[in-house]
mmCIF file of C-alpha atoms in Angstrom:
data_model
loop_
_atom_site.group_PDB
_atom_site.id
_atom_site.type_symbol
_atom_site.label_atom_id
_atom_site.label_comp_id
_atom_site.label_asym_id
_atom_site.label_seq_id
_atom_site.Cartn_x
_atom_site.Cartn_y
_atom_site.Cartn_z
ATOM 1 C CA UNK A 593 12.650 87.474 -84.956
ATOM 2 C CA UNK A 594 9.266 88.823 -83.966
ATOM 3 C CA UNK A 595 8.800 92.170 -82.218
ATOM 4 C CA UNK A 596 7.807 90.284 -79.058
ATOM 5 C CA UNK A 597 11.279 88.683 -78.986
ATOM 6 C CA UNK A 598 13.323 91.893 -79.231
ATOM 7 C CA UNK A 599 13.898 92.011 -75.464
ATOM 8 C CA UNK A 600 15.773 88.717 -75.695
ATOM 9 C CA UNK A 601 18.637 90.401 -77.559
ATOM 10 C CA UNK A 602 19.984 91.919 -74.350
ATOM 11 C CA UNK A 603 18.190 89.594 -71.923
ATOM 12 C CA UNK A 604 15.944 92.438 -70.810
ATOM 13 C CA UNK A 605 12.575 91.762 -69.186
ATOM 14 C CA UNK A 606 9.689 91.656 -71.624
ATOM 15 C CA UNK A 607 6.890 92.029 -69.068
ATOM 16 C CA UNK A 608 5.990 95.442 -67.651
ATOM 17 C CA UNK A 609 7.383 96.367 -64.263
ATOM 18 C CA UNK A 610 8.298 99.379 -62.166
ATOM 19 C CA UNK A 611 11.496 101.174 -62.953
ATOM 20 C CA UNK A 612 13.322 104.469 -62.703
ATOM 21 C CA UNK A 613 15.626 105.327 -65.560
ATOM 22 C CA UNK A 614 17.871 108.219 -66.457
ATOM 23 C CA UNK A 615 19.733 108.710 -69.701
ATOM 24 C CA UNK A 616 22.537 111.113 -70.498
ATOM 25 C CA UNK A 617 24.644 111.855 -73.538
ATOM 26 C CA UNK A 618 28.341 112.040 -72.654
ATOM 27 C CA UNK A 619 30.837 114.319 -74.367
ATOM 28 C CA UNK A 620 33.664 111.897 -73.707
ATOM 29 C CA UNK A 621 34.956 109.016 -71.639
ATOM 30 C CA UNK A 622 38.380 109.848 -70.271
ATOM 31 C CA UNK A 623 40.107 108.320 -67.234
ATOM 32 C CA UNK A 624 38.274 110.646 -64.844
ATOM 33 C CA UNK A 625 34.871 109.642 -66.238
ATOM 34 C CA UNK A 626 35.768 105.943 -66.218
ATOM 35 C CA UNK A 627 36.890 106.200 -62.589
ATOM 36 C CA UNK A 628 33.622 107.936 -61.665
ATOM 37 C CA UNK A 629 31.674 105.061 -63.211
ATOM 38 C CA UNK A 630 33.804 102.334 -61.652
ATOM 39 C CA UNK A 631 34.814 103.849 -58.291
ATOM 40 C CA UNK A 632 31.877 102.542 -56.280
ATOM 41 C CA UNK A 633 29.230 99.866 -56.687
ATOM 42 C CA UNK A 634 26.257 101.082 -58.697
ATOM 43 C CA UNK A 635 23.795 99.903 -56.024
ATOM 44 C CA UNK A 636 20.922 100.528 -55.647
ATOM 45 C CA UNK A 637 20.879 100.693 -59.452
ATOM 46 C CA UNK A 638 20.429 97.450 -61.344
ATOM 47 C CA UNK A 639 22.347 98.620 -64.354
ATOM 48 C CA UNK A 640 24.548 101.296 -65.811
ATOM 49 C CA UNK A 641 24.725 100.797 -69.554
ATOM 50 C CA UNK A 642 27.221 102.735 -71.639
ATOM 51 C CA UNK A 643 26.626 102.741 -75.388
ATOM 52 C CA UNK A 644 29.228 103.863 -77.898
ATOM 53 C CA UNK A 645 27.646 106.074 -80.532
ATOM 54 C CA UNK A 646 29.324 107.652 -83.534
ATOM 55 C CA UNK A 647 29.037 106.367 -87.085
ATOM 56 C CA UNK A 648 25.626 107.046 -88.624
ATOM 57 C CA UNK A 649 24.403 108.639 -85.367
ATOM 58 C CA UNK A 650 26.958 111.449 -85.746
ATOM 59 C CA UNK A 651 26.345 112.142 -89.433
ATOM 60 C CA UNK A 652 24.278 115.171 -90.492
ATOM 61 C CA UNK A 653 20.599 114.474 -90.043
ATOM 62 C CA UNK A 654 17.358 116.271 -90.748
ATOM 63 C CA UNK A 655 15.705 114.456 -87.844
ATOM 64 C CA UNK A 656 14.405 116.682 -85.043
ATOM 65 C CA UNK A 657 17.242 115.652 -82.755
ATOM 66 C CA UNK A 658 19.875 116.194 -85.418
ATOM 67 C CA UNK A 659 23.165 114.345 -85.336
ATOM 68 C CA UNK A 660 24.263 112.801 -82.060
ATOM 69 C CA UNK A 661 27.714 114.295 -81.884
ATOM 70 C CA UNK A 662 28.189 112.974 -78.361
ATOM 71 C CA UNK A 663 30.248 109.779 -78.520
ATOM 72 C CA UNK A 664 28.467 107.946 -75.689
ATOM 73 C CA UNK A 665 25.007 107.392 -74.261
ATOM 74 C CA UNK A 666 24.573 106.341 -70.644
ATOM 75 C CA UNK A 667 21.443 104.636 -69.315
ATOM 76 C CA UNK A 668 21.009 104.186 -65.557
ATOM 77 C CA UNK A 669 18.203 101.969 -64.246
ATOM 78 C CA UNK A 670 16.836 100.916 -60.874
ATOM 79 C CA UNK A 671 13.660 99.445 -59.402
ATOM 80 C CA UNK A 672 11.728 101.612 -56.928
ATOM 81 C CA UNK A 673 10.628 98.809 -54.590
ATOM 82 C CA UNK A 674 9.498 101.339 -51.972
ATOM 83 C CA UNK A 675 9.749 105.133 -51.468
ATOM 84 C CA UNK A 676 13.133 104.932 -49.726
ATOM 85 C CA UNK A 677 14.607 102.796 -52.502
ATOM 86 C CA UNK A 678 13.116 105.104 -55.138
ATOM 87 C CA UNK A 679 14.880 108.082 -53.525
ATOM 88 C CA UNK A 680 18.139 106.126 -53.294
ATOM 89 C CA UNK A 681 17.933 105.147 -56.964
ATOM 90 C CA UNK A 682 17.275 108.736 -58.018
ATOM 91 C CA UNK A 683 20.102 110.022 -55.802
ATOM 92 C CA UNK A 684 22.592 107.511 -57.242
ATOM 93 C CA UNK A 685 21.561 108.386 -60.798
ATOM 94 C CA UNK A 686 21.980 112.089 -60.044
ATOM 95 C CA UNK A 687 25.402 111.550 -58.412
ATOM 96 C CA UNK A 688 26.697 109.574 -61.379
ATOM 97 C CA UNK A 689 25.386 112.111 -63.893
ATOM 98 C CA UNK A 690 26.962 114.985 -61.953
ATOM 99 C CA UNK A 691 30.328 113.198 -61.953
ATOM 100 C CA UNK A 692 30.361 112.664 -65.721
ATOM 101 C CA UNK A 693 30.836 114.958 -68.720
ATOM 102 C CA UNK A 694 27.189 115.155 -69.800
ATOM 103 C CA UNK A 695 26.228 117.364 -72.728
ATOM 104 C CA UNK A 696 22.872 118.451 -71.333
ATOM 105 C CA UNK A 697 20.997 116.990 -74.301
ATOM 106 C CA UNK A 698 18.750 114.010 -73.762
ATOM 107 C CA UNK A 699 18.008 111.286 -76.302
ATOM 108 C CA UNK A 700 14.264 111.551 -76.994
ATOM 109 C CA UNK A 701 13.747 107.789 -76.945
ATOM 110 C CA UNK A 702 15.252 107.595 -73.438
ATOM 111 C CA UNK A 703 13.286 110.367 -71.717
ATOM 112 C CA UNK A 704 11.955 109.474 -68.283
ATOM 113 C CA UNK A 705 8.460 110.354 -67.052
ATOM 114 C CA UNK A 706 9.765 113.411 -65.187
ATOM 115 C CA UNK A 707 11.236 114.862 -68.411
ATOM 116 C CA UNK A 708 9.592 116.510 -71.407
ATOM 117 C CA UNK A 709 10.251 116.918 -75.111
ATOM 118 C CA UNK A 710 11.968 120.196 -74.202
ATOM 119 C CA UNK A 711 14.753 118.124 -72.589
ATOM 120 C CA UNK A 712 15.514 116.518 -75.951
ATOM 121 C CA UNK A 713 14.934 119.298 -78.475
ATOM 122 C CA UNK A 714 16.011 122.900 -78.892
ATOM 123 C CA UNK A 715 13.341 125.611 -78.669
ATOM 124 C CA UNK A 716 13.542 126.147 -82.448
ATOM 125 C CA UNK A 717 13.039 122.427 -83.086
ATOM 126 C CA UNK A 718 10.091 122.314 -80.677
ATOM 127 C CA UNK A 719 8.506 125.251 -82.511
ATOM 128 C CA UNK A 720 8.962 123.404 -85.813
ATOM 129 C CA UNK A 721 7.462 120.197 -84.401
ATOM 130 C CA UNK A 722 4.523 122.108 -82.927
ATOM 131 C CA UNK A 723 3.811 123.737 -86.279
ATOM 132 C CA UNK A 724 3.889 120.349 -88.018
ATOM 133 C CA UNK A 725 1.647 118.859 -85.311
ATOM 134 C CA UNK A 726 -0.908 121.700 -85.643
ATOM 135 C CA UNK A 727 -0.883 121.450 -89.426
ATOM 136 C CA UNK A 728 -1.243 117.655 -89.716
ATOM 137 C CA UNK A 729 -3.124 116.806 -86.515
ATOM 138 C CA UNK A 730 -5.189 119.870 -85.549
ATOM 139 C CA UNK A 731 -7.584 117.815 -83.400
ATOM 140 C CA UNK A 732 -4.873 116.063 -81.373
ATOM 141 C CA UNK A 733 -5.762 112.548 -82.478
ATOM 142 C CA UNK A 734 -2.147 111.332 -82.491
ATOM 143 C CA UNK A 735 -0.666 111.336 -79.015
ATOM 144 C CA UNK A 736 2.650 110.412 -77.495
ATOM 145 C CA UNK A 737 4.224 109.934 -74.079
ATOM 146 C CA UNK A 738 6.229 113.124 -74.571
ATOM 147 C CA UNK A 739 4.019 115.526 -76.519
ATOM 148 C CA UNK A 740 5.619 118.442 -78.319
ATOM 149 C CA UNK A 741 2.677 120.709 -77.555
ATOM 150 C CA UNK A 742 3.301 122.967 -74.606
#
C-alpha cells in the first residue's frame, strides 16, 4: 500500500477539506461514560471515534509523551460549513468532553489548531525538547505545526 492510499483503511477522505477536531485521552469507559457518548445524537459532529489503547502504548517509553496510560482515545470531528455550524460543532465537542472522564493530557498527533505543544507535554518535557531543538537546529530550519519553542 502506498502512503497515498492510507486514508482508504478507514474510508477517510484523502483530499483536504475544512474540519474541526478535538481529541481527548479518557481514563476509563464505565457505564456513565458510555451513556454520555450514546445518550444523544452526535450532530452536528460527523464522527466520534473511540480508540482502545493499552498494549505497547502503555509500556514505559522514552518518547516525549511517555507511556499512554489512559486506556482510550476519543476523536471528535465536524465540518464548519459556516460560522454558526462551527460554533455548534465546538459546543458539542466541549459538551461531550466535559461529560467524560478525560485525563487532561492530549495526544500530540491529535492536537487541533487552537492547541499547542504545551497541551501534550509536561513543562519539564517541553524544556527538554526546547534544549534539543536549540542544540540541533539553532537557526530554526526544521519547523512543525506545533512548535516546542515558546
